[in-house]
CSV table of C-alpha atoms and ligand atoms in Angstrom, one decimal:
chain,number,residue,atom,x,y,z
Z,1,MET,CA,82.6,-142.3,-31.9
Z,2,TRP,CA,83.3,-139.4,-29.6
Z,3,GLY,CA,83.5,-141.2,-26.3
Z,4,GLY,CA,87.1,-140.1,-25.4
Z,5,ARG,CA,86.1,-136.8,-23.9
Z,6,PHE,CA,83.1,-138.1,-22.0
Z,7,SER,CA,82.8,-140.0,-18.7
Z,8,LYS,CA,79.0,-140.7,-19.2
Z,9,SER,CA,77.2,-142.2,-22.1
Z,10,LEU,CA,74.3,-140.4,-23.8
Z,11,ASP,CA,71.0,-140.4,-22.0
Z,12,GLN,CA,68.8,-142.9,-23.6
Z,13,ARG,CA,66.0,-140.4,-24.2
Z,14,ALA,CA,68.5,-138.0,-25.6
Z,15,LEU,CA,69.7,-140.6,-28.1
Z,16,THR,CA,66.2,-141.5,-29.1
Z,17,TYR,CA,65.4,-137.8,-29.5
Z,18,THR,CA,68.5,-136.9,-31.5
Z,19,THR,CA,69.2,-139.9,-33.7
Z,20,SER,CA,68.6,-139.4,-37.4
Z,21,LEU,CA,69.1,-143.1,-38.3
Z,22,PRO,CA,65.4,-143.9,-38.9
Z,23,VAL,CA,65.5,-141.2,-41.6
Z,24,ASP,CA,69.0,-140.9,-42.9
Z,25,ARG,CA,69.4,-144.7,-43.4
Z,26,ARG,CA,68.0,-143.9,-46.7
Z,27,LEU,CA,71.4,-142.3,-47.5
Z,28,PHE,CA,73.2,-145.6,-46.8
Z,29,GLU,CA,74.4,-146.3,-50.4
Z,30,TRP,CA,75.4,-142.7,-51.1
Z,31,ASP,CA,77.3,-142.6,-47.8
Z,32,VAL,CA,79.3,-145.7,-48.6
Z,33,LEU,CA,80.0,-144.5,-52.1
Z,34,GLY,CA,81.2,-141.2,-50.8
Z,35,SER,CA,83.5,-143.0,-48.3
Z,36,ILE,CA,85.0,-145.2,-51.0
Z,37,ALA,CA,86.0,-142.2,-53.0
Z,38,HIS,CA,87.3,-140.5,-49.9
Z,39,ALA,CA,89.4,-143.5,-48.8
Z,40,ARG,CA,90.9,-143.9,-52.3
Z,41,MET,CA,91.9,-140.2,-52.4
Z,42,LEU,CA,93.5,-140.4,-48.9
Z,43,ALA,CA,95.7,-143.3,-50.1
Z,44,ARG,CA,96.6,-141.6,-53.4
Z,45,GLN,CA,97.6,-138.5,-51.4
Z,46,GLY,CA,99.7,-140.5,-49.0
Z,47,VAL,CA,97.5,-139.6,-46.1
Z,48,ILE,CA,96.7,-143.2,-45.1
Z,49,PRO,CA,98.6,-146.4,-46.0
Z,50,PRO,CA,97.5,-148.0,-49.3
Z,51,ALA,CA,96.9,-151.4,-47.6
Z,52,ASP,CA,94.5,-149.8,-45.1
Z,53,ALA,CA,92.7,-148.0,-47.9
Z,54,GLN,CA,92.4,-151.2,-49.8
Z,55,ALA,CA,90.9,-152.9,-46.7
Z,56,ILE,CA,88.5,-150.0,-46.3
Z,57,VAL,CA,87.4,-150.0,-49.9
Z,58,SER,CA,86.8,-153.7,-50.0
Z,59,GLY,CA,85.0,-153.7,-46.7
Z,60,LEU,CA,82.7,-150.9,-47.9
Z,61,SER,CA,82.1,-152.7,-51.2
Z,62,ASP,CA,81.0,-155.7,-49.1
Z,63,LEU,CA,78.6,-153.5,-47.2
Z,64,LEU,CA,77.1,-152.3,-50.4
Z,65,ALA,CA,76.8,-155.9,-51.7
Z,66,ARG,CA,75.3,-157.2,-48.4
Z,67,PRO,CA,73.8,-154.2,-46.6
Z,68,PRO,CA,73.7,-154.6,-42.8
Z,69,ARG,CA,70.5,-154.0,-40.8
Z,70,LEU,CA,70.1,-150.3,-40.8
Z,71,ASP,CA,69.0,-149.8,-37.2
Z,72,GLY,CA,70.5,-149.9,-33.7
Z,73,GLU,CA,71.9,-147.5,-31.2
Z,74,TYR,CA,73.6,-145.1,-33.6
Z,75,GLU,CA,73.4,-141.3,-33.9
Z,76,ASP,CA,73.1,-141.5,-37.7
Z,77,VAL,CA,73.9,-143.6,-40.7
Z,78,HIS,CA,77.4,-142.3,-40.9
Z,79,SER,CA,78.3,-143.8,-37.5
Z,80,LEU,CA,76.5,-147.0,-38.4
Z,81,VAL,CA,78.5,-147.5,-41.6
Z,82,GLU,CA,81.8,-146.8,-39.7
Z,83,ALA,CA,80.9,-149.2,-37.0
Z,84,GLU,CA,79.9,-151.9,-39.4
Z,85,LEU,CA,83.1,-151.4,-41.3
Z,86,ALA,CA,85.1,-151.8,-38.1
Z,87,ARG,CA,83.3,-155.0,-37.4
Z,88,GLN,CA,84.3,-156.3,-40.8
Z,89,ILE,CA,87.9,-155.2,-41.2
Z,90,GLY,CA,88.9,-154.1,-37.7
Z,91,GLU,CA,91.6,-151.5,-37.1
Z,92,PRO,CA,92.0,-150.0,-40.6
Z,93,ALA,CA,88.4,-148.8,-40.4
Z,94,GLY,CA,89.6,-146.2,-37.9
Z,95,ARG,CA,91.5,-144.3,-40.6
Z,96,LEU,CA,88.4,-143.7,-42.8
Z,97,HIS,CA,87.3,-140.6,-41.0
Z,98,THR,CA,90.7,-138.9,-41.4
Z,99,ALA,CA,90.3,-135.4,-42.9
Z,100,ARG,CA,86.5,-135.6,-42.8
Z,101,SER,CA,83.7,-134.5,-40.6
Z,102,ARG,CA,80.1,-135.8,-40.5
Z,103,ASN,CA,79.2,-132.2,-41.5
Z,104,ASP,CA,80.8,-132.3,-44.9
Z,105,GLN,CA,79.9,-136.0,-45.2
Z,106,VAL,CA,76.2,-135.5,-44.7
Z,107,ALA,CA,76.2,-132.5,-47.1
Z,108,THR,CA,77.9,-134.7,-49.7
Z,109,ASP,CA,75.4,-137.6,-49.1
Z,110,MET,CA,72.5,-135.2,-49.5
Z,111,ARG,CA,73.8,-133.7,-52.7
Z,112,LEU,CA,74.4,-137.2,-54.1
Z,113,PHE,CA,70.8,-138.1,-53.2
Z,114,VAL,CA,69.4,-134.8,-54.6
Z,115,ARG,CA,71.1,-135.3,-58.0
Z,116,SER,CA,69.7,-138.7,-58.5
Z,117,ALA,CA,66.2,-137.7,-57.2
Z,118,LEU,CA,66.2,-134.7,-59.7
Z,119,ILE,CA,66.9,-137.1,-62.6
Z,120,GLU,CA,64.2,-139.4,-61.3
Z,121,GLY,CA,61.8,-136.5,-61.1
Z,122,VAL,CA,62.5,-135.3,-64.7
Z,123,ALA,CA,62.0,-138.9,-65.8
Z,124,GLY,CA,58.7,-139.0,-64.0
Z,125,ILE,CA,57.6,-135.8,-65.7
Z,126,LEU,CA,58.6,-137.2,-69.1
Z,127,ASP,CA,56.3,-140.1,-68.4
Z,128,VAL,CA,53.3,-137.9,-67.7
Z,129,GLN,CA,54.1,-135.7,-70.7
Z,130,SER,CA,54.3,-138.8,-72.9
Z,131,ALA,CA,51.0,-139.9,-71.6
Z,132,LEU,CA,49.5,-136.5,-72.4
Z,133,VAL,CA,51.0,-136.7,-75.9
Z,134,GLU,CA,49.6,-140.2,-76.4
Z,135,VAL,CA,46.1,-139.1,-75.5
Z,136,ALA,CA,46.4,-136.0,-77.6
Z,137,GLN,CA,47.5,-138.0,-80.6
Z,138,ARG,CA,44.6,-140.4,-80.2
Z,139,ASP,CA,41.7,-138.2,-79.2
Z,140,GLY,CA,43.2,-134.7,-79.4
Z,141,VAL,CA,41.0,-133.4,-82.3
Z,142,ALA,CA,37.8,-133.9,-80.2
Z,143,ILE,CA,36.1,-130.6,-79.6
Z,144,MET,CA,35.2,-129.7,-76.1
Z,145,PRO,CA,34.2,-126.5,-74.3
Z,146,GLY,CA,37.1,-124.4,-73.0
Z,147,TYR,CA,36.3,-122.9,-69.6
Z,148,THR,CA,37.0,-119.7,-67.7
Z,149,HIS,CA,35.6,-119.2,-64.3
Z,150,LEU,CA,34.5,-122.8,-64.7
Z,151,GLN,CA,31.8,-121.5,-67.2
Z,152,ARG,CA,31.7,-122.6,-70.8
Z,153,ALA,CA,33.7,-120.0,-72.7
Z,154,GLN,CA,34.8,-121.0,-76.2
Z,155,PRO,CA,35.2,-124.4,-77.9
Z,156,ILE,CA,38.7,-125.8,-78.0
Z,157,LEU,CA,40.3,-129.0,-78.9
Z,158,LEU,CA,40.9,-131.7,-76.3
Z,159,GLY,CA,44.5,-131.8,-77.5
Z,160,HIS,CA,44.9,-128.1,-76.7
Z,161,HIS,CA,43.7,-128.6,-73.2
Z,162,LEU,CA,46.0,-131.6,-72.6
Z,163,LEU,CA,49.0,-129.8,-74.1
Z,164,ALA,CA,48.5,-126.9,-71.6
Z,165,TYR,CA,49.5,-129.3,-68.9
Z,166,TRP,CA,52.4,-130.5,-71.1
Z,167,GLU,CA,53.7,-126.9,-71.1
Z,168,MET,CA,53.4,-126.5,-67.3
Z,169,LEU,CA,55.2,-129.8,-66.7
Z,170,GLU,CA,57.9,-128.7,-69.2
Z,171,ARG,CA,58.7,-125.7,-67.1
Z,172,ASP,CA,58.7,-127.9,-64.0
Z,173,ALA,CA,61.3,-130.2,-65.7
Z,174,GLY,CA,63.3,-127.1,-66.5
Z,175,ARG,CA,63.3,-126.0,-62.8
Z,176,LEU,CA,64.5,-129.5,-61.7
Z,177,ARG,CA,67.3,-129.3,-64.2
Z,178,ASP,CA,68.3,-125.8,-63.0
Z,179,ALA,CA,68.3,-127.1,-59.5
Z,180,TYR,CA,70.6,-130.0,-60.6
Z,181,ALA,CA,73.3,-127.5,-61.8
Z,182,ARG,CA,73.6,-125.9,-58.3
Z,183,ALA,CA,73.3,-129.2,-56.4
Z,184,ASP,CA,76.2,-130.6,-58.4
Z,185,VAL,CA,79.0,-129.3,-56.2
Z,186,LEU,CA,81.2,-131.4,-53.9
Z,187,PRO,CA,81.2,-130.3,-50.2
Z,188,LEU,CA,83.6,-133.0,-49.0
Z,189,GLY,CA,86.9,-131.5,-48.0
Z,190,ALA,CA,85.1,-128.7,-46.1
Z,191,GLY,CA,85.7,-130.7,-42.9
Z,192,ALA,CA,83.7,-129.6,-39.9
Z,193,LEU,CA,83.7,-126.1,-41.1
Z,194,ALA,CA,87.1,-124.7,-41.8
Z,195,GLY,CA,88.6,-127.0,-44.4
Z,196,SER,CA,91.3,-129.6,-43.7
Z,197,PRO,CA,95.0,-129.6,-42.9
Z,198,TYR,CA,95.7,-132.6,-45.1
Z,199,PRO,CA,96.9,-132.4,-48.7
Z,200,LEU,CA,93.5,-133.5,-50.1
Z,201,ASP,CA,92.7,-133.9,-53.8
Z,202,ARG,CA,89.2,-132.6,-53.8
Z,203,GLU,CA,89.0,-132.6,-57.6
Z,204,TYR,CA,89.7,-136.4,-57.6
Z,205,VAL,CA,86.8,-137.0,-55.2
Z,206,ALA,CA,84.6,-134.8,-57.3
Z,207,ARG,CA,85.4,-136.7,-60.4
Z,208,ALA,CA,85.0,-140.1,-58.7
Z,209,LEU,CA,81.5,-139.0,-57.5
Z,210,GLY,CA,80.5,-137.3,-60.7
Z,211,PHE,CA,80.4,-133.8,-59.3
Z,212,SER,CA,81.1,-130.9,-61.7
Z,213,SER,CA,83.0,-128.8,-59.2
Z,214,VAL,CA,84.1,-128.5,-55.6
Z,215,SER,CA,82.7,-126.0,-53.1
Z,216,ARG,CA,84.7,-122.7,-52.9
Z,217,ASN,CA,83.9,-121.9,-49.3
Z,218,SER,CA,84.0,-124.5,-46.6
Z,219,LEU,CA,81.6,-122.7,-44.2
Z,220,ASP,CA,79.0,-122.3,-46.9
Z,221,ALA,CA,79.5,-126.0,-47.9
Z,222,VAL,CA,78.4,-127.3,-44.4
Z,223,ALA,CA,76.0,-124.6,-43.4
Z,224,ASP,CA,73.5,-124.3,-46.3
Z,225,ARG,CA,70.7,-126.4,-47.6
Z,226,ASP,CA,69.5,-124.1,-50.3
Z,227,PHE,CA,69.9,-126.9,-52.9
Z,228,LEU,CA,67.1,-128.7,-51.0
Z,229,ILE,CA,65.0,-125.6,-51.0
Z,230,GLU,CA,65.3,-125.2,-54.7
Z,231,HIS,CA,64.4,-128.9,-55.2
Z,232,LEU,CA,61.4,-128.5,-52.9
Z,233,ALA,CA,60.3,-125.3,-54.6
Z,234,ALA,CA,60.4,-127.0,-57.9
Z,235,LEU,CA,58.5,-129.9,-56.4
Z,236,ALA,CA,55.9,-127.6,-54.9
Z,237,SER,CA,55.2,-126.1,-58.4
Z,238,LEU,CA,55.1,-129.6,-59.9
Z,239,ALA,CA,52.7,-130.8,-57.2
Z,240,MET,CA,50.5,-127.8,-57.8
Z,241,HIS,CA,50.3,-128.6,-61.5
Z,242,LEU,CA,49.6,-132.3,-60.8
Z,243,SER,CA,46.9,-131.2,-58.4
Z,244,ARG,CA,45.2,-129.0,-61.0
Z,245,LEU,CA,45.3,-131.9,-63.5
Z,246,ALA,CA,43.9,-134.1,-60.8
Z,247,GLU,CA,41.1,-131.6,-60.2
Z,248,ASP,CA,40.2,-131.7,-63.9
Z,249,LEU,CA,40.1,-135.5,-63.7
Z,250,VAL,CA,37.9,-135.4,-60.7
Z,251,LEU,CA,35.5,-133.0,-62.3
Z,252,TRP,CA,35.5,-134.7,-65.7
Z,253,SER,CA,34.7,-138.1,-64.2
Z,254,THR,CA,31.5,-136.8,-62.6
Z,255,VAL,CA,28.1,-137.7,-64.0
Z,256,GLU,CA,27.6,-133.9,-64.5
Z,257,PHE,CA,30.6,-133.6,-66.8
Z,258,GLY,CA,30.9,-137.2,-68.0
Z,259,PHE,CA,34.0,-136.4,-70.1
Z,260,ILE,CA,36.1,-139.3,-68.9
Z,261,SER,CA,35.8,-142.6,-67.3
Z,262,LEU,CA,38.8,-143.4,-65.0
Z,263,ASP,CA,40.0,-146.9,-65.1
Z,264,GLU,CA,38.5,-149.1,-62.4
Z,265,SER,CA,41.9,-150.0,-61.1
Z,266,LEU,CA,42.5,-146.4,-60.2
Z,267,THR,CA,39.1,-145.7,-58.5
Z,268,THR,CA,37.6,-147.0,-55.3
Z,269,GLY,CA,34.1,-148.0,-54.2
Z,270,SER,CA,32.0,-146.8,-51.3
Z,271,SER,CA,31.4,-148.8,-48.2
Z,272,ILE,CA,27.8,-147.7,-48.0
Z,273,MET,CA,26.7,-146.7,-51.5
Z,274,PRO,CA,27.0,-149.7,-53.8
Z,275,GLN,CA,26.7,-147.6,-57.0
Z,276,LYS,CA,29.6,-145.3,-56.2
Z,277,ARG,CA,33.0,-145.3,-58.0
Z,278,ASN,CA,35.2,-142.6,-56.5
Z,279,PRO,CA,38.2,-140.9,-58.0
Z,280,ASP,CA,40.3,-141.3,-54.7
Z,281,VAL,CA,43.6,-141.5,-56.5
Z,282,ALA,CA,43.0,-138.2,-58.3
Z,283,GLU,CA,41.7,-136.7,-55.1
Z,284,LEU,CA,44.7,-137.6,-53.1
Z,285,LEU,CA,47.0,-136.4,-55.9
Z,286,ARG,CA,45.3,-133.1,-55.1
Z,287,GLY,CA,45.2,-133.7,-51.4
Z,288,LYS,CA,48.8,-134.6,-50.7
Z,289,THR,CA,50.0,-131.4,-52.3
Z,290,GLY,CA,49.8,-129.5,-49.0
Z,291,ARG,CA,52.4,-131.8,-47.5
Z,292,VAL,CA,54.8,-130.9,-50.3
Z,293,TYR,CA,54.3,-127.2,-49.7
Z,294,GLY,CA,54.7,-127.9,-46.0
Z,295,ALA,CA,58.1,-129.5,-46.6
Z,296,LEU,CA,59.3,-126.3,-48.4
Z,297,VAL,CA,58.1,-124.0,-45.6
Z,298,ALA,CA,59.5,-126.3,-42.9
Z,299,LEU,CA,63.0,-126.2,-44.3
Z,300,LEU,CA,62.9,-122.4,-44.9
Z,301,VAL,CA,61.9,-122.0,-41.3
Z,302,THR,CA,64.6,-124.4,-40.1
Z,303,LEU,CA,67.3,-122.4,-41.9
Z,304,LYS,CA,66.2,-118.9,-41.3
Z,305,GLY,CA,67.7,-118.3,-37.8
Z,306,LEU,CA,70.8,-120.5,-37.9
Z,307,PRO,CA,74.1,-118.9,-37.1
Z,308,MET,CA,77.0,-119.8,-39.3
Z,309,SER,CA,77.9,-122.6,-39.9
Z,310,TYR,CA,76.7,-126.2,-39.2
Z,311,ASN,CA,74.1,-126.6,-36.5
Z,312,ARG,CA,72.4,-129.8,-35.6
Z,313,ASP,CA,69.0,-128.3,-36.6
Z,314,LEU,CA,70.2,-129.0,-40.2
Z,315,GLN,CA,69.5,-132.7,-39.5
Z,316,GLU,CA,65.8,-131.7,-39.7
Z,317,ASP,CA,66.2,-131.1,-43.4
Z,318,LYS,CA,65.6,-134.7,-44.3
Z,319,ALA,CA,62.3,-136.2,-43.1
Z,320,ALA,CA,59.9,-133.8,-44.8
Z,321,TYR,CA,62.2,-133.5,-47.8
Z,322,PHE,CA,62.3,-137.2,-48.4
Z,323,GLU,CA,58.5,-137.4,-48.0
Z,324,ALA,CA,57.9,-134.6,-50.5
Z,325,VAL,CA,60.2,-136.4,-53.0
Z,326,ASP,CA,58.3,-139.6,-52.6
Z,327,LEU,CA,54.9,-138.0,-52.7
Z,328,VAL,CA,55.6,-136.2,-55.9
Z,329,HIS,CA,57.4,-139.1,-57.6
Z,330,ASP,CA,54.6,-141.5,-56.8
Z,331,GLY,CA,52.1,-138.9,-57.9
Z,332,LEU,CA,53.7,-138.6,-61.3
Z,333,ALA,CA,53.5,-142.3,-61.9
Z,334,LEU,CA,49.8,-142.4,-60.9
Z,335,ALA,CA,49.0,-139.3,-63.0
Z,336,ALA,CA,50.5,-141.0,-66.0
Z,337,ALA,CA,48.6,-144.2,-65.3
Z,338,MET,CA,45.3,-142.4,-64.9
Z,339,LEU,CA,45.8,-140.5,-68.2
Z,340,ARG,CA,46.8,-143.6,-70.1
Z,341,SER,CA,44.0,-145.8,-68.8
Z,342,ALA,CA,41.1,-143.3,-68.8
Z,343,THR,CA,38.4,-143.4,-71.5
Z,344,TRP,CA,37.7,-140.1,-73.1
Z,345,ARG,CA,34.1,-139.9,-74.0
Z,346,THR,CA,34.5,-137.6,-77.1
Z,347,GLU,CA,30.7,-137.6,-77.8
Z,348,ARG,CA,30.1,-136.1,-74.4
Z,349,LEU,CA,32.8,-133.5,-75.1
Z,350,ALA,CA,31.2,-132.6,-78.4
Z,351,ALA,CA,27.7,-132.4,-76.8
Z,352,ALA,CA,29.0,-130.0,-74.2
Z,353,ALA,CA,30.9,-127.9,-76.8
Z,354,SER,CA,27.7,-127.4,-78.8
Z,355,ASP,CA,26.4,-125.2,-76.1
Z,356,PRO,CA,23.6,-123.0,-77.5
Z,357,LEU,CA,25.4,-119.7,-76.7
Z,358,ILE,CA,29.1,-120.7,-77.2
Z,359,SER,CA,29.4,-118.8,-80.6
Z,360,ALA,CA,28.7,-115.4,-79.0
Z,361,THR,CA,32.3,-114.2,-79.1
Z,362,ASP,CA,32.5,-115.2,-82.7
Z,363,LEU,CA,29.4,-113.3,-83.7
Z,364,ALA,CA,30.9,-110.2,-82.1
Z,365,ASP,CA,34.2,-110.8,-83.9
Z,366,HIS,CA,32.2,-111.2,-87.2
Z,367,LEU,CA,30.8,-107.6,-86.7
Z,368,ALA,CA,34.1,-106.2,-85.6
Z,369,GLN,CA,35.8,-107.6,-88.7
Z,370,ARG,CA,33.2,-105.7,-90.7
Z,371,GLY,CA,34.0,-102.3,-89.2
Z,372,VAL,CA,31.8,-102.3,-86.0
Z,373,PRO,CA,33.9,-101.2,-83.0
Z,374,PHE,CA,34.3,-104.3,-80.8
Z,375,ARG,CA,32.6,-102.7,-77.8
Z,376,GLN,CA,29.6,-102.0,-79.8
Z,377,ALA,CA,29.6,-105.4,-81.4
Z,378,HIS,CA,29.8,-106.9,-77.9
Z,379,GLU,CA,26.7,-104.9,-76.9
Z,380,ILE,CA,24.8,-106.0,-80.0
Z,381,VAL,CA,25.5,-109.7,-79.5
Z,382,GLY,CA,24.6,-109.3,-75.9
Z,383,GLY,CA,21.1,-108.3,-77.0
Z,384,ILE,CA,21.0,-111.4,-79.3
Z,385,VAL,CA,22.1,-113.6,-76.4
Z,386,ARG,CA,19.3,-112.2,-74.3
Z,387,ALA,CA,16.7,-112.8,-77.0
Z,388,ALA,CA,18.0,-116.3,-77.5
Z,389,GLU,CA,17.8,-117.1,-73.8
Z,390,ALA,CA,14.4,-115.7,-73.5
Z,391,SER,CA,13.1,-117.8,-76.4
Z,392,GLY,CA,15.2,-120.9,-75.6
Z,393,ARG,CA,17.0,-120.8,-78.9
Z,394,ARG,CA,20.5,-121.5,-80.1
Z,395,LEU,CA,22.6,-118.7,-81.6
Z,396,ASP,CA,23.5,-120.9,-84.5
Z,397,ASP,CA,19.8,-121.2,-85.3
Z,398,PHE,CA,19.3,-117.5,-86.0
Z,399,SER,CA,18.7,-116.8,-89.7
Z,400,LEU,CA,20.5,-113.9,-91.5
Z,401,ASP,CA,17.3,-111.8,-91.4
Z,402,GLU,CA,17.0,-112.4,-87.7
Z,403,LEU,CA,20.6,-111.4,-87.1
Z,404,ARG,CA,20.2,-108.3,-89.3
Z,405,ALA,CA,17.4,-107.1,-87.2
Z,406,PHE,CA,20.1,-106.6,-84.5
Z,407,SER,CA,22.8,-105.2,-87.0
Z,408,PRO,CA,22.7,-104.7,-90.7
Z,409,GLN,CA,26.4,-105.6,-90.8
Z,410,PHE,CA,25.8,-109.3,-90.4
Z,411,GLU,CA,26.6,-111.4,-93.4
Z,412,GLN,CA,25.7,-115.0,-94.4
Z,413,SER,CA,28.9,-116.5,-92.8
Z,414,ALA,CA,27.5,-115.5,-89.3
Z,415,VAL,CA,24.7,-118.0,-89.7
Z,416,GLY,CA,25.0,-121.5,-88.3
Z,417,LEU,CA,28.4,-121.1,-86.6
Z,418,ARG,CA,29.5,-124.5,-85.4
Z,419,PRO,CA,32.1,-125.3,-82.8
Z,420,ALA,CA,34.4,-126.7,-85.5
Z,421,ASP,CA,34.2,-123.3,-87.4
Z,422,ILE,CA,35.0,-121.4,-84.2
Z,423,VAL,CA,37.9,-123.6,-83.4
Z,424,ALA,CA,39.3,-123.4,-86.9
Z,425,ALA,CA,39.1,-119.6,-86.8
Z,426,ARG,CA,41.6,-119.4,-84.0
Z,427,ASP,CA,44.6,-120.0,-86.2
Z,428,VAL,CA,47.1,-117.8,-84.3
Z,429,VAL,CA,50.3,-119.3,-82.9
Z,430,GLY,CA,49.4,-121.1,-79.7
Z,431,GLY,CA,45.7,-121.1,-80.7
Z,432,THR,CA,43.2,-123.9,-80.7
Z,433,ALA,CA,42.9,-124.4,-84.6
Z,434,PRO,CA,43.7,-128.0,-85.6
Z,435,GLY,CA,46.8,-126.9,-87.5
Z,436,GLN,CA,48.1,-125.0,-84.4
Z,437,VAL,CA,47.4,-127.8,-82.0
Z,438,SER,CA,49.1,-130.3,-84.3
Z,439,ALA,CA,52.1,-128.1,-84.4
Z,440,GLN,CA,52.2,-127.9,-80.6
Z,441,LEU,CA,51.9,-131.7,-80.6
Z,442,GLN,CA,54.7,-132.2,-83.0
Z,443,PHE,CA,56.9,-129.8,-80.9
Z,444,ALA,CA,56.0,-131.7,-77.7
Z,445,ALA,CA,56.9,-135.1,-79.2
Z,446,ARG,CA,60.2,-133.8,-80.6
Z,447,ARG,CA,61.1,-132.2,-77.3
Z,448,LEU,CA,60.3,-135.4,-75.4
Z,449,ASP,CA,62.8,-137.2,-77.5
Z,450,GLU,CA,65.5,-134.6,-76.7
Z,451,SER,CA,64.7,-134.7,-73.0
Z,452,ARG,CA,65.1,-138.4,-72.7
Z,453,GLY,CA,68.8,-137.9,-73.5
Z,454,TRP,CA,69.2,-135.7,-70.4
Z,455,VAL,CA,67.7,-138.3,-68.2
Z,456,GLU,CA,70.0,-141.0,-69.6
E,1,LIG,N1,72.8,-136.5,-38.5
E,1,LIG,C1,73.5,-135.3,-38.8
E,1,LIG,C2,72.8,-134.5,-39.9
E,1,LIG,O1,72.0,-135.0,-40.6
E,1,LIG,C3,74.9,-135.7,-39.2
E,1,LIG,C4,75.8,-134.5,-39.4
E,1,LIG,C5,76.8,-134.1,-38.3
E,1,LIG,N2,76.4,-134.3,-36.9
E,1,LIG,C6,77.0,-133.7,-35.9
E,1,LIG,N3,76.6,-134.0,-34.7
E,1,LIG,N4,78.0,-132.9,-36.2
E,1,LIG,O2,73.0,-133.3,-40.0
């Protein structure tokens, strides 16, 4: 490939150390497609003879149809493709690399890969969001305790809890789409760094590969990988949200919570304790998140000290990036599967929601709505809670007279407050009242339909 200037061949250890083939062979199809567009353009512009271009294009198409073994003594997938093409069609293959460098070629391959991975990621998010909507439609009106500080706080609807994840994932999908817009630029034509002396039609290549525009600055086009950083940053946020969902699934499937039972096919047994059924899939959904963050940090560090423009360090953009994409995409599929196949034990949710003290805020609100300053109402109800705890009683068991002993402002509607009353009272936009949650659910279902259009 570059032997002309050298009298020695590359040290074997150096080749092993520097080759990117084990990693970038994943770009094989994108590399070939990019080359087909490039060869066609070269012929249209009169840079190479049409007959040679034809031979190149048909040879590359054959490679796509019958991929060669993607290993051997090559520096990278680009050299492998060129060598395989030469083996197939002989001399005309030597014209393919006219007006091109591996620097603009690899940047093009990566942008092609990123675009398709971003679409795949959005599709994976849609799948999890659909699963959340399905469960919310089926069991969403079940009442459960809402938590802050992992302490029972106020009753909420299960649908409300599930749709909170829907919203988080919706923003992640938005971040992936935003990243698409900036990845969608063709670098090819930037050459090694300075552009090309041939009369290239870059717009033609962009159209052929589906890019919306061509890069404006050739140095930038070969030097930067911020489009990968954006993708990884979006994946880091997405992985974080999946990890939190996984944590809820782990907690909820304990005997202590008992809110859900994960499907057997997504749990594992213990080699020593015969009774155990462990939520390993959910745990690893949480556990693999660190590797996704690691990929983001690794790439930021790789880039931070590089002088303009291309440096071989950039080759290190791929391994961790590919791994992060795979981890998150596999995680999305498993999250959707766990949600869809789990059994929600709504009677356990209801039992937990009817915590003896869970109506405390609402008693304070009752007083505040009757003219007692909220701080004072809080203090009064604090006293009732203390009395209830001391005597092992429930707040909803207190009679009107008993409540009035703490404040004369109490009225009959403060007696016997049930989780369903408390939930129904929170009828503010975004609140947990059944009407509000059902509006959220309708919005989510409608939005999912719209988003499917983007993926297609
Ligand atoms: N494997 C390299 C990469 O991924 C290919 C790009 C150019 N290589 C080179 N020696 N100029 O960045």
